[in-house]
Amino acid sequence: MAEQTELLGPDELERAAALIRDGRLVVFPTETVYGLGADAGNREAVRLGFAAKQRPPDNPLIVHLGGLAGLSAVAEPVGALERALLQTFAPGPFTLVLPRAAGVVAEVSAGLATVAVRVPLHETARRLIALSGRPVAAPSANRSGEPSPTDFAAARAAMEGRVAAILDGGECRFGIESTVVRVDHEARRVVVLRPGSVTVEMIGTALLELAAGPAEHGAGVPDDDSRERAGWSEYGVSYSASQGNAPSGSEERTALSPGTRHAHYQPRAKVYTLPPNLREDCIPADVGRRVGAMVLAPTPSWPELDTRFVRVFGNSEEYGRFLYRSFAWFDSVGCDAIIAELPEAHGVGIAVRDRLIRAADGRRAPCR
Ligand code: TXA
Ligand code: MG
């Protein structure tokens, strides 16, 4: 049944915070994508959130904090390396899986003993969470399976009539969901469960820097802390790329991050991926009546494609920022197929590839 949704400006944070405290749902902006927020300690509110986006109950939610001060209420115990990673990447598009504490209801974690925690960078998000005084459980504010909203209009299109309020925070700076990681101490690695704008390379660099310790202690006598820290340089970063929705990348990743097994990020138009460095040899064959294309600069010369429906991105960051908005635009102009050139697999390119391959459900552009 449709609910009257309040549309709020960034100066109406008090109202939004009161709704969260009241156990209602509030869609709010973050630097990645818009989130569908509920009080993480309120079982009924969390259930409403699952219902509003028709999310499978076995797919856990991320708990958002206003800052690391509130960490112990939601996650415990937090190891030294885990804390150091959070101190490095929070606030930002980074989510860490930790043991779940009492302040978070089991439904948030879909019954798992762990909880995913993130401190958003977006000022409006952080102020909303701080004002509400609650940890805020928030999946992306899309309906299950669809692309995540990355601006106010898309958030309205997805959630108006299903939530108490939608808070306007403009366009999301990164445009793709946060990097989700967990630390596997036995295997001595940081496992990337979902790639994002905090890249595999950035995490690797952080491990080396954290192992070296703060500069002022460099010449001092090694203490217990510095010995533990030094061991962090042996930790690797691992990520295994997805092959589409089914079957998902690796058995292990699916078991540990249940969200990665569900269909995801799909616009109405059928998406077909085109591997990098293939464009000269491949003029995409007919895949639909009105075909959109997303490519990296420079623009390829594909005479068959209607140039009105081509989006060109300067680099992977820009590709990520405009990815879901481009999907929505192709749908709005009636494209029935989208050919998406995959970026190279490094940096943010890894995350963009992941979203595109899932959106395409493994389909590749046929070449003529
Ligand atoms: O950028 C983001 O992370 C956005 C904004 C709103 O913060 N949120 C988001 O949430 O993308 P959602 O629910 O769409 O994706 C959460 C991801 C899923 O892949 C889920 O499986 C994983 O995080 N996840 C959540 N809790 C987990 C846990 N306890 N263990 C492993 N993976 C978990
Ligand atoms: Mg999502």
Short mmCIF file of C-alpha atoms and ligand atoms in Angstrom, two decimals:
data_model
loop_
_atom_site.label_atom_id
_atom_site.label_comp_id
_atom_site.label_asym_id
_atom_site.label_seq_id
_atom_site.Cartn_x
_atom_site.Cartn_y
_atom_site.Cartn_z
CA MET A 1 0.00 0.00 0.00
CA ALA A 2 1.39 3.41 -0.97
CA GLU A 3 2.62 5.51 1.92
CA GLN A 4 2.80 9.32 1.98
CA THR A 5 6.52 10.03 1.57
CA GLU A 6 7.95 13.31 2.90
CA LEU A 7 10.52 14.88 0.56
CA LEU A 8 13.10 16.60 2.76
CA GLY A 9 15.90 19.07 2.05
CA PRO A 10 19.31 18.88 3.69
CA ASP A 11 18.14 21.52 6.20
CA GLU A 12 15.45 19.15 7.49
CA LEU A 13 17.79 16.65 9.12
CA GLU A 14 16.07 16.93 12.52
CA ARG A 15 12.84 15.65 11.00
CA ALA A 16 14.64 12.79 9.23
CA ALA A 17 16.48 11.84 12.44
CA ALA A 18 13.21 11.84 14.42
CA LEU A 19 11.67 9.47 11.87
CA ILE A 20 14.63 7.05 12.24
CA ARG A 21 14.24 7.16 16.04
CA ASP A 22 10.54 6.45 15.53
CA GLY A 23 11.29 3.20 13.70
CA ARG A 24 10.43 4.63 10.26
CA LEU A 25 12.37 4.34 7.00
CA VAL A 26 14.37 7.27 5.62
CA VAL A 27 16.19 7.27 2.27
CA PHE A 28 19.38 9.34 2.60
CA PRO A 29 22.35 10.27 0.38
CA THR A 30 25.84 8.87 0.82
CA GLU A 31 28.98 9.40 -1.27
CA THR A 32 28.46 5.99 -2.92
CA VAL A 33 24.72 5.54 -3.54
CA TYR A 34 21.50 6.48 -1.70
CA GLY A 35 20.72 4.24 1.30
CA LEU A 36 17.43 3.03 2.78
CA GLY A 37 17.94 3.74 6.47
CA ALA A 38 16.39 2.13 9.54
CA ASP A 39 17.36 1.98 13.24
CA ALA A 40 19.71 -1.06 13.38
CA GLY A 41 18.60 -1.82 16.93
CA ASN A 42 14.88 -1.93 16.05
CA ARG A 43 13.73 -5.30 14.70
CA GLU A 44 10.45 -3.99 13.26
CA ALA A 45 12.15 -1.08 11.49
CA VAL A 46 14.70 -3.42 9.92
CA ARG A 47 11.93 -5.75 8.73
CA LEU A 48 10.16 -2.78 7.11
CA GLY A 49 13.39 -2.05 5.24
CA PHE A 50 13.61 -5.58 3.83
CA ALA A 51 9.96 -5.35 2.76
CA ALA A 52 10.29 -1.90 1.12
CA LYS A 53 12.99 -3.12 -1.25
CA GLN A 54 11.72 -6.68 -1.51
CA ARG A 55 15.10 -7.88 -0.40
CA PRO A 56 15.66 -11.61 0.23
CA PRO A 57 15.93 -12.09 4.02
CA ASP A 58 19.25 -13.98 3.64
CA ASN A 59 21.06 -10.88 2.33
CA PRO A 60 22.53 -8.89 5.26
CA LEU A 61 22.61 -5.08 5.59
CA ILE A 62 25.44 -2.64 6.29
CA VAL A 63 25.32 -0.72 9.58
CA HIS A 64 26.23 2.96 9.15
CA LEU A 65 27.83 4.99 11.93
CA GLY A 66 28.39 8.74 12.29
CA GLY A 67 31.97 8.06 13.43
CA LEU A 68 34.16 5.35 14.94
CA ALA A 69 33.21 6.41 18.48
CA GLY A 70 30.04 4.31 18.21
CA LEU A 71 31.85 1.18 17.00
CA SER A 72 31.85 -0.94 20.18
CA ALA A 73 28.03 -0.81 20.43
CA VAL A 74 27.68 -2.57 17.07
CA ALA A 75 30.83 -4.71 16.70
CA GLU A 76 32.92 -6.60 19.24
CA PRO A 77 35.73 -7.58 19.55
CA VAL A 78 37.53 -5.42 16.98
CA GLY A 79 41.09 -6.60 16.31
CA ALA A 80 44.04 -4.22 16.00
CA LEU A 81 44.36 -4.65 12.23
CA GLU A 82 40.62 -4.21 11.71
CA ARG A 83 40.69 -1.02 13.79
CA ALA A 84 43.69 0.28 11.85
CA LEU A 85 41.93 -0.38 8.53
CA LEU A 86 38.87 1.53 9.72
CA GLN A 87 41.04 4.39 10.93
CA THR A 88 42.65 4.49 7.49
CA PHE A 89 39.54 4.30 5.30
CA ALA A 90 36.68 5.64 7.46
CA PRO A 91 34.91 7.86 6.77
CA GLY A 92 34.72 6.72 3.16
CA PRO A 93 33.38 4.14 0.70
CA PHE A 94 34.72 1.24 2.80
CA THR A 95 32.81 -1.45 4.72
CA LEU A 96 34.39 -3.91 7.14
CA VAL A 97 32.83 -7.19 8.34
CA LEU A 98 33.29 -7.65 12.10
CA PRO A 99 31.82 -9.78 14.91
CA ARG A 100 28.30 -8.51 15.66
CA ALA A 101 27.56 -6.91 19.07
CA ALA A 102 24.31 -6.56 21.02
CA GLY A 103 23.34 -3.13 19.63
CA VAL A 104 22.43 -4.65 16.26
CA VAL A 105 19.44 -6.98 15.86
CA ALA A 106 20.09 -10.37 14.21
CA GLU A 107 17.81 -9.51 11.23
CA VAL A 108 20.31 -6.86 10.07
CA SER A 109 22.91 -9.60 9.58
CA ALA A 110 20.45 -12.13 8.17
CA GLY A 111 21.26 -14.29 11.18
CA LEU A 112 25.07 -14.22 10.68
CA ALA A 113 27.31 -13.73 13.73
CA THR A 114 29.01 -10.87 11.88
CA VAL A 115 28.03 -7.32 10.99
CA ALA A 116 29.22 -5.09 8.15
CA VAL A 117 30.12 -1.58 9.35
CA ARG A 118 30.73 1.63 7.45
CA VAL A 119 31.15 5.35 8.24
CA PRO A 120 29.94 7.36 5.24
CA LEU A 121 31.87 10.40 4.09
CA HIS A 122 28.80 12.34 2.91
CA GLU A 123 28.20 15.16 5.38
CA THR A 124 24.40 14.83 5.26
CA ALA A 125 24.62 11.10 6.03
CA ARG A 126 26.96 11.56 8.95
CA ARG A 127 24.94 14.39 10.45
CA LEU A 128 21.69 12.42 10.06
CA ILE A 129 23.16 9.38 11.83
CA ALA A 130 24.67 11.51 14.61
CA LEU A 131 21.38 13.39 15.13
CA SER A 132 19.36 10.17 15.23
CA GLY A 133 21.63 8.78 17.93
CA ARG A 134 21.23 5.31 16.41
CA PRO A 135 23.35 2.99 14.27
CA VAL A 136 21.57 3.03 10.91
CA ALA A 137 21.12 -0.19 8.92
CA ALA A 138 20.94 0.74 5.24
CA PRO A 139 20.98 -1.25 2.05
CA SER A 140 21.16 0.64 -1.23
CA ALA A 141 17.78 2.32 -1.84
CA ASN A 142 16.93 0.41 -5.02
CA ARG A 143 14.34 -2.30 -5.36
CA SER A 144 16.05 -5.66 -5.15
CA GLY A 145 17.88 -6.53 -8.40
CA GLU A 146 17.71 -3.00 -9.89
CA PRO A 147 20.53 -0.43 -10.13
CA SER A 148 21.20 1.66 -7.02
CA PRO A 149 19.97 5.29 -7.04
CA THR A 150 22.78 7.86 -7.26
CA ASP A 151 20.72 11.05 -7.29
CA PHE A 152 17.54 12.38 -5.66
CA ALA A 153 15.34 11.75 -8.72
CA ALA A 154 16.40 8.11 -8.91
CA ALA A 155 15.87 7.67 -5.17
CA ARG A 156 12.32 9.03 -5.57
CA ALA A 157 11.64 6.80 -8.57
CA ALA A 158 12.70 3.74 -6.56
CA MET A 159 11.24 4.47 -3.12
CA GLU A 160 8.52 7.16 -3.12
CA GLY A 161 5.39 5.64 -1.60
CA ARG A 162 7.36 2.95 0.24
CA VAL A 163 9.21 4.97 2.91
CA ALA A 164 8.48 7.74 5.41
CA ALA A 165 10.91 10.24 3.90
CA ILE A 166 13.54 10.81 1.21
CA LEU A 167 16.33 13.23 2.00
CA ASP A 168 17.83 15.22 -0.89
CA GLY A 169 21.63 15.19 -0.96
CA GLY A 170 22.26 15.77 -4.64
CA GLU A 171 24.38 13.50 -6.79
CA CYS A 172 26.57 10.79 -5.29
CA ARG A 173 30.27 11.41 -5.77
CA PHE A 174 31.41 7.80 -6.35
CA GLY A 175 28.25 6.30 -7.86
CA ILE A 176 29.01 2.66 -7.03
CA GLU A 177 28.56 0.87 -3.72
CA SER A 178 31.28 0.70 -1.07
CA THR A 179 34.14 -1.80 -0.98
CA VAL A 180 33.22 -4.64 1.41
CA VAL A 181 36.11 -6.51 3.07
CA ARG A 182 36.83 -8.92 5.89
CA VAL A 183 40.14 -9.93 7.45
CA ASP A 184 41.05 -13.64 7.30
CA HIS A 185 43.75 -13.99 9.95
CA GLU A 186 44.36 -17.69 9.33
CA ALA A 187 45.07 -17.13 5.64
CA ARG A 188 46.72 -13.77 6.45
CA ARG A 189 44.76 -11.83 3.91
CA VAL A 190 42.25 -9.06 3.53
CA VAL A 191 39.45 -10.51 1.43
CA VAL A 192 37.52 -8.14 -0.82
CA LEU A 193 33.94 -9.42 -0.90
CA ARG A 194 32.67 -6.59 -3.11
CA PRO A 195 35.06 -4.26 -4.97
CA GLY A 196 34.47 -0.50 -4.79
CA SER A 197 36.19 2.87 -4.83
CA VAL A 198 38.62 1.88 -2.06
CA THR A 199 40.68 -0.28 -4.42
CA VAL A 200 42.65 -3.51 -3.93
CA GLU A 201 45.81 -1.47 -4.57
CA MET A 202 44.88 1.11 -1.90
CA ILE A 203 44.32 -1.63 0.69
CA GLY A 204 47.67 -3.25 -0.18
CA THR A 205 49.47 0.08 0.24
CA ALA A 206 47.69 0.70 3.55
CA LEU A 207 48.82 -2.69 4.92
CA LEU A 208 52.46 -1.86 4.18
CA GLU A 209 52.16 1.62 5.68
CA LEU A 210 50.37 0.35 8.79
CA ALA A 211 53.03 -2.37 9.24
CA ALA A 212 55.77 0.27 9.11
CA GLY A 213 53.99 2.13 11.93
CA PRO A 214 53.86 5.83 12.65
CA ALA A 215 57.02 7.61 11.51
CA GLU A 216 57.92 8.94 14.97
CA HIS A 217 58.21 5.39 16.37
CA GLY A 218 60.38 4.18 13.52
CA ALA A 219 63.67 4.34 15.35
CA GLY A 220 62.35 3.38 18.80
CA VAL A 221 62.68 0.10 20.70
CA PRO A 222 60.16 -2.44 19.31
CA ASP A 223 57.22 -2.96 21.70
CA ASP A 224 54.47 -5.62 21.52
CA ASP A 225 52.32 -3.40 19.33
CA SER A 226 55.07 -2.77 16.83
CA ARG A 227 55.79 -6.52 16.60
CA GLU A 228 52.12 -7.26 15.86
CA ARG A 229 52.02 -4.40 13.38
CA ALA A 230 55.14 -5.60 11.56
CA GLY A 231 53.32 -8.88 10.80
CA TRP A 232 50.66 -6.98 8.83
CA SER A 233 53.09 -6.54 5.93
CA GLU A 234 52.69 -10.30 5.30
CA TYR A 235 48.95 -9.91 4.72
CA GLY A 236 47.90 -10.05 1.10
CA VAL A 237 44.73 -8.64 -0.47
CA SER A 238 42.58 -11.07 -2.40
CA TYR A 239 39.65 -10.64 -4.72
CA SER A 240 38.19 -13.13 -7.15
CA ALA A 241 36.23 -11.59 -9.98
CA SER A 242 32.59 -12.43 -10.59
CA GLN A 243 31.50 -14.37 -13.65
CA GLY A 244 27.96 -12.97 -13.65
CA ASN A 245 25.12 -13.65 -11.28
CA ALA A 246 24.93 -17.40 -11.37
CA PRO A 247 27.12 -19.04 -10.43
CA SER A 248 28.86 -16.27 -8.52
CA GLY A 249 32.64 -15.64 -8.43
CA SER A 250 33.78 -18.10 -5.81
CA GLU A 251 31.94 -20.47 -3.51
CA GLU A 252 33.71 -18.97 -0.55
CA ARG A 253 32.78 -15.39 -1.38
CA THR A 254 29.14 -16.30 -1.88
CA ALA A 255 28.99 -18.04 1.48
CA LEU A 256 30.65 -15.16 3.31
CA SER A 257 28.95 -12.28 1.53
CA PRO A 258 25.51 -13.58 0.67
CA GLY A 259 24.55 -10.46 -1.31
CA THR A 260 26.91 -11.31 -4.11
CA ARG A 261 24.86 -14.32 -5.18
CA HIS A 262 21.67 -12.43 -5.97
CA ALA A 263 20.83 -10.83 -9.32
CA HIS A 264 21.97 -7.24 -9.25
CA TYR A 265 22.17 -3.83 -10.85
CA GLN A 266 20.02 -4.64 -13.86
CA PRO A 267 18.32 -1.91 -15.90
CA ARG A 268 15.31 -2.78 -18.10
CA ALA A 269 17.50 -2.84 -21.23
CA LYS A 270 19.61 -5.97 -21.71
CA VAL A 271 23.28 -5.29 -20.96
CA TYR A 272 26.07 -6.89 -23.05
CA THR A 273 29.72 -6.50 -22.04
CA LEU A 274 32.53 -5.90 -24.50
CA PRO A 275 36.05 -6.80 -23.27
CA PRO A 276 38.71 -4.01 -23.33
CA ASN A 277 40.94 -3.72 -26.41
CA LEU A 278 38.44 -5.50 -28.61
CA ARG A 279 36.65 -2.52 -30.08
CA GLU A 280 38.78 -2.31 -33.24
CA ASP A 281 38.02 -5.95 -34.09
CA CYS A 282 34.45 -5.94 -32.95
CA ILE A 283 31.58 -4.01 -34.39
CA PRO A 284 28.79 -5.17 -32.12
CA ALA A 285 26.24 -7.24 -34.00
CA ASP A 286 22.52 -6.52 -33.75
CA VAL A 287 21.33 -6.98 -30.20
CA GLY A 288 18.25 -4.77 -30.25
CA ARG A 289 16.30 -2.11 -32.07
CA ARG A 290 17.62 0.90 -30.13
CA VAL A 291 21.08 0.18 -28.75
CA GLY A 292 22.92 2.29 -26.17
CA ALA A 293 26.67 2.09 -25.68
CA MET A 294 28.98 2.95 -22.78
CA VAL A 295 32.63 3.22 -23.75
CA LEU A 296 35.88 4.67 -22.49
CA ALA A 297 37.44 7.53 -24.44
CA PRO A 298 38.27 7.81 -27.28
CA THR A 299 34.93 7.16 -28.95
CA PRO A 300 35.04 4.12 -31.24
CA SER A 301 33.86 4.41 -34.80
CA TRP A 302 30.97 2.01 -34.95
CA PRO A 303 28.93 3.21 -37.93
CA GLU A 304 25.93 1.06 -37.04
CA LEU A 305 25.44 2.63 -33.64
CA ASP A 306 23.24 5.70 -33.29
CA THR A 307 25.60 8.25 -31.71
CA ARG A 308 22.72 9.82 -29.80
CA PHE A 309 22.84 6.84 -27.47
CA VAL A 310 26.59 6.67 -26.75
CA ARG A 311 28.09 7.67 -23.40
CA VAL A 312 31.87 8.21 -23.32
CA PHE A 313 33.81 8.18 -20.04
CA GLY A 314 37.30 9.60 -19.53
CA ASN A 315 38.37 6.98 -16.97
CA SER A 316 37.05 4.28 -14.63
CA GLU A 317 36.20 6.74 -11.85
CA GLU A 318 33.93 8.69 -14.19
CA TYR A 319 32.48 5.42 -15.53
CA GLY A 320 31.61 4.41 -11.96
CA ARG A 321 30.15 7.80 -11.06
CA PHE A 322 27.76 7.81 -14.03
CA LEU A 323 27.14 4.07 -14.41
CA TYR A 324 23.71 3.74 -12.79
CA ARG A 325 22.57 7.18 -13.98
CA SER A 326 23.45 6.08 -17.51
CA PHE A 327 21.45 2.88 -17.08
CA ALA A 328 18.44 4.97 -16.01
CA TRP A 329 18.91 7.33 -18.94
CA PHE A 330 19.14 4.50 -21.51
CA ASP A 331 15.92 3.08 -20.08
CA SER A 332 14.23 6.50 -20.22
CA VAL A 333 15.04 6.97 -23.92
CA GLY A 334 13.74 3.51 -24.76
CA CYS A 335 16.95 1.56 -25.43
CA ASP A 336 16.32 -2.17 -25.40
CA ALA A 337 20.01 -3.11 -25.27
CA ILE A 338 23.18 -1.55 -23.84
CA ILE A 339 26.68 -2.48 -24.98
CA ALA A 340 29.15 -1.75 -22.17
CA GLU A 341 32.87 -1.71 -22.74
CA LEU A 342 34.65 -3.22 -19.72
CA PRO A 343 37.49 -1.15 -18.26
CA GLU A 344 40.85 -2.80 -17.58
CA ALA A 345 40.96 -4.76 -14.31
CA HIS A 346 42.84 -2.42 -12.03
CA GLY A 347 41.89 0.38 -9.63
CA VAL A 348 38.21 1.34 -9.70
CA GLY A 349 38.03 -0.54 -13.02
CA ILE A 350 37.71 -3.76 -10.99
CA ALA A 351 34.51 -2.50 -9.34
CA VAL A 352 33.02 -1.16 -12.57
CA ARG A 353 33.70 -4.50 -14.26
CA ASP A 354 32.01 -6.34 -11.38
CA ARG A 355 28.82 -4.24 -11.67
CA LEU A 356 28.75 -4.50 -15.47
CA ILE A 357 29.27 -8.27 -15.54
CA ARG A 358 26.46 -8.73 -13.00
CA ALA A 359 24.19 -6.32 -14.85
CA ALA A 360 24.85 -8.30 -18.03
CA ASP A 361 24.26 -11.58 -16.19
CA GLY A 362 27.29 -12.91 -18.08
CA ARG A 363 26.06 -11.81 -21.58
CA ARG A 364 28.81 -10.63 -23.94
CA ALA A 365 28.36 -8.48 -27.01
CA PRO A 366 28.40 -10.64 -30.16
CA CYS A 367 30.81 -9.34 -32.81
CA ARG A 368 30.24 -9.18 -36.48
O1 TXA B 1 27.86 1.93 -0.52
C1 TXA B 1 27.19 1.14 0.13
O2 TXA B 1 27.69 0.18 0.74
C2 TXA B 1 25.68 1.36 0.15
C3 TXA B 1 25.40 2.66 0.92
C4 TXA B 1 23.95 2.89 1.17
O3 TXA B 1 26.11 2.64 2.12
N1 TXA B 1 25.01 0.25 0.75
C5 TXA B 1 24.92 -0.95 0.12
O4 TXA B 1 24.20 -1.90 0.81
O5 TXA B 1 25.40 -1.17 -0.96
P1 TXA B 1 23.66 -3.24 0.15
O6 TXA B 1 22.75 -3.80 1.16
O7 TXA B 1 23.09 -2.96 -1.17
O8 TXA B 1 24.93 -4.15 0.03
C6 TXA B 1 25.52 -4.71 1.19
C7 TXA B 1 26.58 -5.70 0.81
C8 TXA B 1 25.97 -6.98 0.27
O9 TXA B 1 26.81 -7.50 -0.75
C9 TXA B 1 25.99 -7.87 1.52
O10 TXA B 1 26.01 -9.24 1.23
C10 TXA B 1 27.27 -7.44 2.21
O11 TXA B 1 27.32 -6.05 1.99
N2 TXA B 1 27.19 -7.71 3.65
C11 TXA B 1 26.41 -7.11 4.57
N3 TXA B 1 26.58 -7.65 5.78
C12 TXA B 1 27.50 -8.63 5.65
C13 TXA B 1 28.11 -9.57 6.53
N4 TXA B 1 27.78 -9.61 7.82
N5 TXA B 1 29.02 -10.43 6.02
C14 TXA B 1 29.35 -10.39 4.72
N6 TXA B 1 28.81 -9.53 3.82
C15 TXA B 1 27.90 -8.66 4.28
MG MG B 2 22.50 -3.09 -3.06
#
